[in-house]
XYZ file of C-alpha atoms in Angstrom:
658
model
C 100.555 -3.352 19.698
C 98.962 -4.212 23.144
C 95.958 -7.039 23.363
C 92.430 -5.420 24.223
C 91.415 -5.834 27.990
C 89.429 -8.182 28.799
C 85.828 -7.540 30.006
C 85.247 -6.823 34.104
C 84.404 -10.223 35.713
C 81.869 -10.815 38.165
C 84.127 -10.884 40.901
C 85.967 -7.479 40.182
C 82.514 -5.603 39.864
C 81.702 -7.527 43.585
C 85.252 -6.137 45.116
C 84.512 -2.868 43.591
C 81.080 -2.797 44.588
C 82.294 -4.072 48.544
C 84.857 -1.079 48.693
C 82.027 1.485 48.505
C 80.782 3.844 50.750
C 76.780 3.240 52.072
C 75.521 5.959 49.637
C 77.942 5.293 46.420
C 76.796 2.186 47.141
C 73.480 3.153 46.445
C 73.738 5.895 43.978
C 76.285 3.701 41.470
C 74.373 3.072 38.517
C 77.071 -0.057 37.336
C 75.827 -2.333 40.272
C 72.871 -4.168 39.128
C 69.876 -3.205 40.769
C 69.503 -6.879 43.048
C 72.311 -5.948 44.665
C 70.659 -3.140 45.975
C 67.745 -5.289 46.499
C 69.529 -7.649 48.688
C 72.097 -5.453 50.519
C 69.862 -2.404 51.320
C 65.861 -2.949 50.191
C 65.823 -6.601 51.932
C 67.391 -5.444 55.851
C 65.010 -2.257 55.141
C 62.219 -4.471 55.168
C 63.213 -7.238 57.664
C 64.059 -3.911 60.223
C 60.410 -2.336 59.582
C 58.272 -5.199 59.391
C 59.989 -7.570 62.158
C 59.560 -5.317 65.052
C 55.558 -5.326 63.137
C 55.409 -9.406 63.199
C 56.870 -9.182 67.637
C 53.789 -6.212 67.529
C 51.445 -8.821 66.697
C 53.541 -11.411 68.677
C 52.321 -9.396 71.741
C 49.188 -9.321 70.859
C 48.491 -13.141 69.993
C 50.235 -13.252 73.993
C 47.820 -10.532 75.002
C 44.850 -12.395 75.065
C 43.397 -16.331 75.214
C 42.750 -17.549 72.152
C 39.317 -18.910 72.223
C 35.807 -17.272 73.151
C 32.521 -18.703 73.711
C 29.814 -16.802 71.460
C 26.424 -17.518 72.098
C 23.760 -17.150 68.798
C 22.529 -13.831 70.039
C 25.475 -11.864 70.501
C 28.838 -10.831 68.419
C 31.998 -12.088 68.041
C 33.037 -8.820 70.208
C 30.645 -9.893 72.767
C 32.306 -13.616 73.489
C 33.256 -14.690 76.942
C 37.264 -15.548 77.089
C 38.277 -19.368 77.662
C 41.414 -19.621 79.457
C 44.283 -21.098 77.144
C 46.359 -23.811 78.911
C 50.020 -22.544 80.430
C 52.322 -24.275 78.149
C 50.368 -22.713 75.039
C 51.240 -19.357 76.632
C 54.710 -20.172 77.524
C 55.235 -21.181 73.911
C 53.849 -17.645 72.981
C 56.373 -15.915 75.128
C 59.549 -17.937 73.802
C 58.862 -16.978 70.513
C 58.479 -13.257 71.717
C 61.957 -13.713 72.981
C 63.368 -15.218 70.344
C 62.259 -12.742 68.179
C 63.212 -9.548 70.391
C 67.021 -10.916 70.295
C 66.313 -11.019 66.649
C 65.391 -7.525 66.628
C 68.211 -6.053 68.659
C 70.577 -7.664 66.769
C 69.537 -6.069 63.425
C 69.540 -3.243 65.464
C 72.612 -3.479 66.820
C 74.678 -4.099 63.589
C 72.604 -1.472 61.642
C 74.348 0.484 64.649
C 77.431 -0.743 64.081
C 77.592 -2.439 67.766
C 77.819 -6.115 66.794
C 79.697 -7.659 64.043
C 77.867 -9.078 60.465
C 79.298 -13.322 61.881
C 77.209 -12.755 65.003
C 74.228 -10.360 64.141
C 73.229 -12.199 61.011
C 72.939 -15.665 62.574
C 71.404 -14.549 65.606
C 68.525 -12.505 63.450
C 68.411 -15.442 61.279
C 67.840 -18.386 63.744
C 65.586 -16.100 66.043
C 63.157 -14.964 63.307
C 63.039 -18.593 62.196
C 62.637 -20.425 65.654
C 59.557 -17.995 66.301
C 57.939 -18.181 63.137
C 58.182 -22.020 63.903
C 57.417 -22.263 67.008
C 53.952 -20.479 66.419
C 53.257 -22.166 63.002
C 53.592 -25.508 64.737
C 50.812 -23.541 68.022
C 48.596 -22.924 65.277
C 48.301 -25.683 63.553
C 48.057 -27.582 66.741
C 45.392 -25.295 68.008
C 42.351 -27.192 66.228
C 43.195 -30.434 67.851
C 44.683 -29.590 71.721
C 42.312 -26.587 72.119
C 38.644 -27.830 71.302
C 36.170 -25.470 70.148
C 32.947 -26.932 71.130
C 30.513 -23.982 70.166
C 33.607 -21.454 70.341
C 35.303 -19.701 68.578
C 38.987 -18.725 67.673
C 39.570 -15.123 69.001
C 41.700 -12.465 67.364
C 44.816 -13.371 69.499
C 44.809 -16.810 67.532
C 44.595 -14.784 64.174
C 47.398 -12.365 65.821
C 49.622 -15.120 65.974
C 49.221 -16.454 62.548
C 50.514 -13.028 61.258
C 53.093 -13.039 62.993
C 54.535 -16.650 62.232
C 54.357 -15.108 57.974
C 56.061 -12.130 58.656
C 58.856 -13.316 60.732
C 59.247 -16.537 58.061
C 59.125 -13.694 55.389
C 61.779 -11.649 57.170
C 64.289 -14.335 57.902
C 64.099 -15.269 54.379
C 65.147 -11.887 53.213
C 68.065 -12.062 55.330
C 69.188 -15.586 54.336
C 68.808 -14.201 50.835
C 70.987 -10.849 52.498
C 73.172 -13.818 54.113
C 74.169 -15.560 50.927
C 74.919 -12.511 48.860
C 77.918 -11.629 51.780
C 78.776 -15.380 51.357
C 79.116 -15.347 47.649
C 81.000 -11.669 47.877
C 78.392 -9.463 46.377
C 78.490 -6.556 48.729
C 80.090 -5.998 51.941
C 79.423 -7.423 55.274
C 77.873 -4.005 56.268
C 74.246 -3.470 55.546
C 74.140 0.216 53.178
C 71.323 1.463 54.907
C 71.454 5.591 55.103
C 70.288 7.931 57.432
C 66.626 8.369 55.626
C 66.351 4.521 56.022
C 67.726 4.010 59.604
C 65.037 6.788 60.312
C 62.336 4.934 58.582
C 63.461 2.134 60.917
C 62.940 4.073 63.980
C 59.380 5.683 63.276
C 57.937 2.094 62.409
C 59.130 0.770 65.655
C 57.997 3.596 67.772
C 54.984 3.837 66.003
C 53.801 0.332 66.837
C 54.824 0.843 70.381
C 52.477 4.066 70.783
C 49.702 2.051 68.606
C 49.763 -0.886 71.261
C 50.345 1.539 74.335
C 47.337 3.774 73.535
C 45.681 0.302 73.231
C 46.467 -0.857 76.589
C 45.415 2.377 77.687
C 41.912 2.237 76.370
C 41.562 -1.054 77.012
C 41.963 0.334 80.679
C 39.593 3.132 80.345
C 37.037 2.035 78.253
C 36.672 -1.274 79.697
C 37.167 -2.961 76.034
C 39.447 -6.209 75.198
C 42.950 -4.931 74.756
C 42.951 -6.111 70.743
C 39.698 -4.172 69.921
C 41.083 -1.071 71.640
C 44.280 -1.666 69.549
C 42.223 -2.179 66.631
C 40.249 1.257 67.540
C 43.120 2.998 67.897
C 44.780 2.041 64.399
C 41.245 3.172 62.648
C 41.714 6.744 64.367
C 45.092 7.403 64.016
C 44.673 6.357 60.043
C 41.875 9.008 60.237
C 39.164 5.898 58.687
C 36.820 6.229 61.786
C 34.153 3.938 61.394
C 32.251 4.258 64.568
C 32.195 1.042 65.292
C 34.621 1.753 68.470
C 34.056 5.237 70.049
C 35.140 6.442 73.930
C 32.187 7.327 75.792
C 34.120 8.067 79.034
C 34.697 11.991 79.647
C 38.654 10.356 80.171
C 38.646 8.699 77.612
C 37.571 11.519 75.065
C 39.826 13.869 76.721
C 43.024 11.995 76.070
C 41.648 11.331 72.244
C 42.766 14.671 71.984
C 46.725 14.503 72.682
C 46.419 10.725 71.046
C 44.857 11.319 67.925
C 47.281 14.208 67.332
C 50.611 12.426 68.088
C 49.743 9.068 66.619
C 48.723 11.023 63.351
C 52.237 13.052 63.447
C 53.900 9.847 63.571
C 52.145 8.970 60.750
C 52.650 11.349 58.550
C 56.205 11.024 59.476
C 56.349 7.370 58.106
C 54.362 7.634 55.150
C 56.716 10.756 54.485
C 59.813 8.881 54.708
C 58.181 5.939 52.642
C 57.206 8.103 49.896
C 60.827 9.915 49.824
C 62.719 5.869 49.669
C 59.878 4.950 47.295
C 60.018 7.927 45.221
C 63.495 9.397 45.570
C 66.001 7.240 46.436
C 64.456 3.965 45.053
C 62.952 5.359 41.793
C 66.145 7.216 41.780
C 68.272 4.224 41.772
C 66.030 2.765 39.167
C 66.198 5.574 37.319
C 69.884 5.469 37.125
C 69.825 2.110 35.603
C 67.548 2.977 33.194
C 69.544 5.670 31.969
C 72.672 3.062 31.902
C 70.623 0.982 29.581
C 69.531 3.571 27.160
C 73.070 5.246 26.993
C 74.421 1.091 26.061
C 71.497 0.983 23.695
C 72.590 4.288 21.780
C 76.197 2.523 21.681
C 74.973 -0.481 20.216
C 73.813 2.037 17.372
C 76.774 3.580 16.604
C 77.782 3.192 12.861
C 81.530 2.758 12.428
C 81.280 2.818 8.856
C 78.970 6.101 7.978
C 80.232 7.502 11.810
C 76.777 8.033 12.947
C 74.903 7.430 16.148
C 71.037 6.994 16.474
C 69.777 8.579 19.604
C 66.241 7.508 18.422
C 64.231 5.606 15.272
C 63.669 9.232 14.099
C 67.138 10.961 14.843
C 70.566 10.296 13.090
C 73.701 12.262 14.837
C 77.239 12.488 12.769
C 79.651 11.192 15.843
C 82.956 12.250 14.321
C 82.477 13.850 11.430
C 85.726 15.565 9.888
C 83.812 18.824 8.975
C 82.442 19.288 12.291
C 85.040 21.326 14.883
C 85.710 19.351 17.990
C 83.583 21.624 20.215
C 80.579 21.150 17.663
C 81.350 17.577 17.813
C 81.320 17.976 21.610
C 77.938 19.775 21.564
C 76.340 16.711 19.431
C 76.955 14.668 22.180
C 76.288 16.418 24.581
C 72.769 16.865 23.572
C 72.514 13.195 22.504
C 73.442 12.346 26.064
C 70.620 15.062 26.552
C 67.911 12.851 24.886
C 68.824 9.776 26.930
C 68.126 11.611 29.993
C 64.538 12.912 28.657
C 63.746 9.137 27.695
C 65.034 7.261 30.835
C 63.212 9.502 33.041
C 60.020 9.563 31.037
C 60.352 5.732 31.476
C 61.251 5.679 34.871
C 57.913 8.153 35.751
C 55.394 5.524 34.147
C 57.158 2.312 35.720
C 57.061 4.161 39.284
C 53.445 4.743 37.907
C 52.799 1.670 36.813
C 54.028 -0.395 39.996
C 52.490 2.198 42.644
C 49.051 1.754 41.086
C 49.259 -1.979 40.415
C 50.299 -2.566 44.112
C 47.202 -0.508 45.161
C 44.681 -2.326 42.425
C 46.467 -5.466 44.135
C 46.090 -4.383 47.652
C 42.504 -3.472 47.099
C 41.002 -6.533 44.941
C 42.994 -8.756 47.091
C 42.077 -7.360 50.195
C 38.353 -7.250 48.966
C 39.231 -11.357 48.756
C 40.020 -11.716 52.087
C 37.747 -9.635 53.914
C 34.678 -11.014 51.525
C 35.838 -14.394 52.930
C 35.888 -13.667 56.150
C 32.714 -11.633 57.036
C 30.318 -14.614 54.868
C 29.826 -16.055 58.417
C 29.342 -12.859 60.409
C 27.739 -10.253 58.121
C 27.373 -12.291 54.756
C 28.969 -9.982 52.476
C 29.016 -9.846 48.936
C 32.401 -9.469 47.011
C 31.115 -6.663 45.724
C 30.145 -5.279 49.009
C 33.517 -5.755 50.327
C 34.964 -4.250 47.575
C 33.752 -0.982 48.510
C 34.670 -1.511 52.116
C 37.605 -1.528 50.598
C 37.749 1.299 48.704
C 36.070 3.377 51.073
C 39.133 2.342 53.820
C 41.632 2.935 51.168
C 40.745 6.354 50.884
C 40.299 7.197 54.446
C 36.377 7.905 54.207
C 35.207 5.222 56.381
C 31.431 5.792 56.011
C 30.713 3.582 58.777
C 27.807 1.493 57.056
C 30.226 -1.354 56.820
C 33.273 -2.661 59.119
C 34.932 -5.394 60.348
C 32.983 -7.695 63.196
C 34.559 -11.075 62.579
C 37.816 -12.058 64.638
C 39.783 -12.661 61.652
C 38.595 -9.998 60.032
C 39.917 -7.083 62.859
C 43.943 -8.142 62.950
C 44.037 -8.672 58.753
C 42.949 -4.984 58.975
C 45.621 -3.402 61.283
C 48.100 -5.369 59.226
C 46.150 -4.262 56.062
C 45.813 -0.993 56.759
C 49.562 -0.868 57.955
C 50.444 -1.355 54.061
C 47.900 0.019 52.073
C 47.688 3.320 53.166
C 51.341 4.317 52.893
C 51.279 2.476 49.322
C 48.220 4.470 48.472
C 50.212 7.800 49.441
C 53.262 6.692 47.333
C 50.516 6.234 44.351
C 49.365 9.605 44.673
C 53.061 11.125 44.730
C 53.833 9.032 41.494
C 50.945 10.980 39.728
C 51.666 14.053 41.193
C 54.631 13.817 39.409
C 53.740 12.894 35.943
C 50.827 15.408 36.202
C 53.207 18.029 36.935
C 56.050 16.860 34.512
C 53.307 16.685 31.513
C 52.046 20.306 32.427
C 55.441 22.124 32.687
C 56.350 19.799 28.929
C 52.863 21.809 27.923
C 54.198 24.631 28.906
C 57.876 24.902 27.452
C 56.011 23.669 24.203
C 53.823 26.341 24.405
C 57.183 28.682 25.041
C 58.309 27.172 21.768
C 55.826 27.330 19.703
C 54.092 30.420 19.959
C 54.386 32.829 17.446
C 56.482 36.122 17.910
C 53.451 38.625 18.285
C 52.871 41.793 20.643
C 50.226 42.025 22.909
C 48.407 39.337 24.874
C 50.119 36.400 22.657
C 53.555 37.947 23.676
C 52.545 37.943 26.997
C 51.191 34.641 27.345
C 54.524 32.785 25.852
C 57.016 34.929 28.023
C 55.043 33.513 31.251
C 55.719 30.139 29.974
C 59.336 30.969 29.138
C 59.333 32.626 32.690
C 57.300 29.871 34.271
C 60.407 27.262 33.078
C 63.008 28.931 34.994
C 61.635 29.308 38.353
C 62.183 32.180 40.768
C 65.034 33.522 41.806
C 68.438 32.945 41.315
C 68.296 28.803 41.311
C 68.082 29.386 36.934
C 69.700 32.240 36.129
C 72.526 31.493 33.581
C 75.787 30.327 35.050
C 78.251 31.631 32.282
C 79.193 34.876 31.994
C 78.285 37.524 29.792
C 80.591 36.941 26.267
C 81.442 33.410 27.167
C 80.690 31.183 23.593
C 78.402 34.165 22.649
C 77.812 34.859 18.920
C 76.526 38.493 19.288
C 79.445 41.289 19.455
C 80.004 43.494 22.918
C 81.069 46.999 22.835
C 84.196 47.737 24.472
C 82.798 49.527 27.082
C 80.723 46.940 28.685
C 83.735 44.668 29.688
C 85.319 45.858 33.187
C 88.979 43.551 34.970
C 86.321 40.730 35.400
C 84.751 40.310 31.884
C 88.746 40.841 30.324
C 89.179 38.053 32.512
C 86.564 36.196 31.305
C 88.069 36.645 27.353
C 91.756 35.397 29.158
C 90.500 32.015 29.635
C 88.263 31.683 26.349
C 91.497 32.325 24.220
C 92.657 28.579 25.265
C 89.787 27.714 23.668
C 90.154 29.923 20.308
C 93.719 28.903 19.997
C 92.604 25.820 19.877
C 90.820 26.371 16.659
C 93.615 28.086 15.072
C 93.640 31.276 16.523
C 96.577 33.079 17.636
C 96.841 36.214 19.953
C 100.270 36.512 20.421
C 100.798 39.802 18.312
C 97.854 41.256 19.742
C 98.573 43.557 22.933
C 94.706 43.499 23.738
C 93.954 39.651 23.860
C 97.891 39.771 25.266
C 96.366 41.980 28.420
C 93.297 39.870 28.674
C 94.954 36.540 28.926
C 97.370 38.662 31.859
C 93.937 39.357 33.368
C 92.580 35.858 33.047
C 95.752 34.757 34.809
C 95.559 36.985 37.958
C 91.645 37.218 38.404
C 91.287 33.643 37.742
C 90.318 32.791 41.927
C 88.128 35.579 41.606
C 85.981 34.473 38.493
C 86.113 30.809 40.697
C 84.896 32.031 43.885
C 82.118 34.645 41.957
C 81.050 30.861 40.214
C 80.857 28.997 43.095
C 78.425 31.829 44.736
C 76.217 31.272 41.627
C 76.414 27.117 41.645
C 75.447 27.474 45.596
C 72.382 28.958 44.733
C 71.496 26.250 41.976
C 71.697 23.686 44.870
C 68.527 23.825 45.861
C 66.513 23.999 42.709
C 63.362 22.348 41.982
C 63.447 20.766 39.451
C 66.902 20.043 39.485
C 69.108 22.790 37.603
C 70.613 21.242 34.299
C 73.066 23.063 32.916
C 73.582 23.901 29.206
C 76.744 22.844 27.102
C 77.708 26.616 27.265
C 77.555 26.264 31.001
C 79.308 22.972 30.727
C 81.709 24.198 28.991
C 82.696 27.552 30.930
C 82.933 25.160 34.365
C 84.968 22.603 32.698
C 87.029 25.797 31.230
C 87.517 26.739 35.034
C 88.694 23.681 36.116
C 91.612 23.000 33.782
C 89.528 21.215 30.889
C 89.089 22.431 27.336
C 86.005 21.408 25.285
C 87.687 22.728 22.098
C 90.550 20.359 22.891
C 90.119 16.587 21.063
C 93.589 15.161 23.081
C 91.264 15.244 25.995
C 88.469 13.147 24.833
C 87.144 10.209 23.510
C 84.998 9.966 20.174
C 81.847 8.256 20.206
C 83.104 5.429 18.368
C 86.016 4.540 21.167
C 83.435 5.045 23.921
C 81.907 1.517 23.604
C 85.953 0.122 24.039
C 86.572 2.239 26.213
C 83.747 1.586 28.719
C 85.590 -1.899 29.551
C 89.130 0.099 30.498
C 87.281 2.546 32.413
C 85.646 0.392 34.401
C 88.981 -1.318 35.022
C 90.937 1.455 36.172
C 88.722 2.197 39.249
C 85.977 4.001 37.632
C 87.724 7.794 37.656
C 84.724 10.220 37.268
C 85.360 12.465 33.953
C 88.229 14.660 33.913
C 89.898 13.076 36.414
C 94.062 12.581 35.966
C 96.634 10.058 35.781
C 100.190 9.690 37.612
C 101.505 12.402 35.221
C 98.774 14.984 35.329
C 97.270 14.858 32.544
C 93.471 14.517 32.351
C 91.846 11.125 30.826
C 90.334 11.248 28.261
C 86.419 10.831 28.670
C 83.318 11.455 26.379
C 79.676 12.959 26.995
C 78.309 9.124 26.235
C 80.475 7.433 28.492
C 79.949 5.780 31.860
C 81.645 8.421 33.745
C 79.992 11.330 32.411
C 79.245 13.857 34.617
C 75.719 13.720 33.037
C 75.694 9.925 34.211
C 76.921 10.914 37.961
C 74.374 9.929 40.726
C 74.665 13.367 41.981
C 72.666 16.339 40.349
C 74.446 18.723 38.555
C 75.705 21.761 40.672
C 76.738 19.375 43.014
C 79.377 17.844 41.083
C 79.943 21.169 39.321
C 80.489 22.739 42.889
C 82.663 20.003 44.191
C 85.148 20.460 41.282
C 84.876 24.528 41.616
C 85.915 24.238 45.012
C 88.439 21.637 44.803
C 90.476 23.209 42.038
C 90.115 26.343 43.952
C 91.530 24.982 47.002
C 94.312 23.809 44.820
C 95.305 26.650 43.243
C 95.519 28.795 46.152
C 97.680 26.184 48.293
C 100.122 26.177 44.694
C 99.996 30.178 44.995
C 100.953 30.165 48.597
C 103.366 27.712 48.401
C 105.071 29.785 45.190
C 104.820 33.228 47.741
C 106.492 31.233 50.238
C 109.136 30.026 47.977
C 109.914 33.328 46.719
C 109.945 34.902 50.554
C 112.484 32.514 51.228
C 115.011 33.253 47.806
C 114.368 36.709 49.065
C 115.747 35.903 52.436
C 118.326 34.209 51.105
C 120.100 36.915 48.793
C 119.436 39.123 51.262
C 121.792 37.587 53.824
């Protein structure tokens, strides 16, 4: 008897993760989420916030750091005090290092620069920029005496740039450390959507600065006031403290506003997609995996039961159940696991987005309250009111930032807070939509069978859960796993072929068709019409690819699909029983993590379970896509084999004729 396999080590998991493609790595539910954070999320944050810090760096260089303010004027009306040349030179050097770091990150993400050269350049460049600005900001009160002067917006933009540079550089250090210890590959695992977000952010920041430069020239505003005006306009807040007064400025506002708002819409859509669909999907997959493991821990070998929830208990290997019934039981348990994980994931996504929004609201109010005490003497409630009105882009204009510290902070805060609000709205919408769908399904299940308006309401509820068109039509053919008898005249050649394919399942349940001419004919048609069945089924599944919500197949439909690709749900030899899943999980991970139904070197299907880690229900891709890939692979293989057989026959006939 062979010794039990050792559990997979951290090193084996790391090697498996390193070999995966970027999409597979993001979708791998067995990889710890922290690996995804450090290998994907941190570089993505760095790629979006690094250029933002450089934009703030430009703002810190664009104007002098001090202004003279008279008692009767506001800080916006102050006169600039020229900075010494060494100050501008150091700010310029910090900007050059930051730009080199951004270019190195971009070059590496587009595979133009190796990791070993790009990563040190990125980290060192951003750290140098941060430390130079930190040194200037720290030395400014000493070497740049105020004396009836105050610091301008440029000074506070430099503080923001230094802080962001330091944070993103530290994130890249974490990413580099993960590569150094072998947790993931040297190539950043960013998808096209994540790269698109990076380029959209860079383009928007360039648009913001360029529009600010234009309006500064046209309206005679300070450059940083113009940047603030453009930011308030593009986010549709519109306080009214700045508005174009010239005919040219008002004319340019039309294309400037619509172009910038489109940029904002694209960025927010990308953020929502990544946060609610990709990031949430990654978390959801991990939650399904943990819920599955929890179910297996509740496996009772003595009584052969599985507890899927505190109030339910299923027999995992009851000798009285047929193999097909036992597999259906496994399938239903896994469906309950998916449902629970999906509900938990929605609540977590809602809680995190709500927490982030509340943090930006209340902490942002504290920042503006402190910043505006010397200028407008806001109370905390007034600041709370201001941030709320700004977050919802209402912008009454009764409160707006006037202090030189408030405006740069507002620009930075708005770039983060407003997309966060969008993510929160999306989370709330998803939660409400799911609750409405569940209520509709509950109506369909619990309304009594009556005629009249009550029956119409129940039918409407049933139809609402199925959607429109062919996306939710039944995937299995008529007569397959059907409990009702079907008349002979309802079957044509294709339906007879369905019966023929089904006979393999019946044979394993002890039924014999050797002396049944009708059954023999059906099996013959099942053989010769098999390609037709595969083609028809592929056409059906293609209609399910874009279904919303994603199509989830019933057990009967899955049984039909598996039968078509050569796997029999009623055959015990192709399956693992629930009590062996926990032990087999280690083996499945060590043999390379093949998906359910893959074949070994001898061409035999590897045993698998619906509750196993490589079950089709544990796949990262949607069920129609999983099925479609297998059906097309099966059709391609069988057509190739048929062609090879026909070619051999023709060659043999040619030899005989000669």
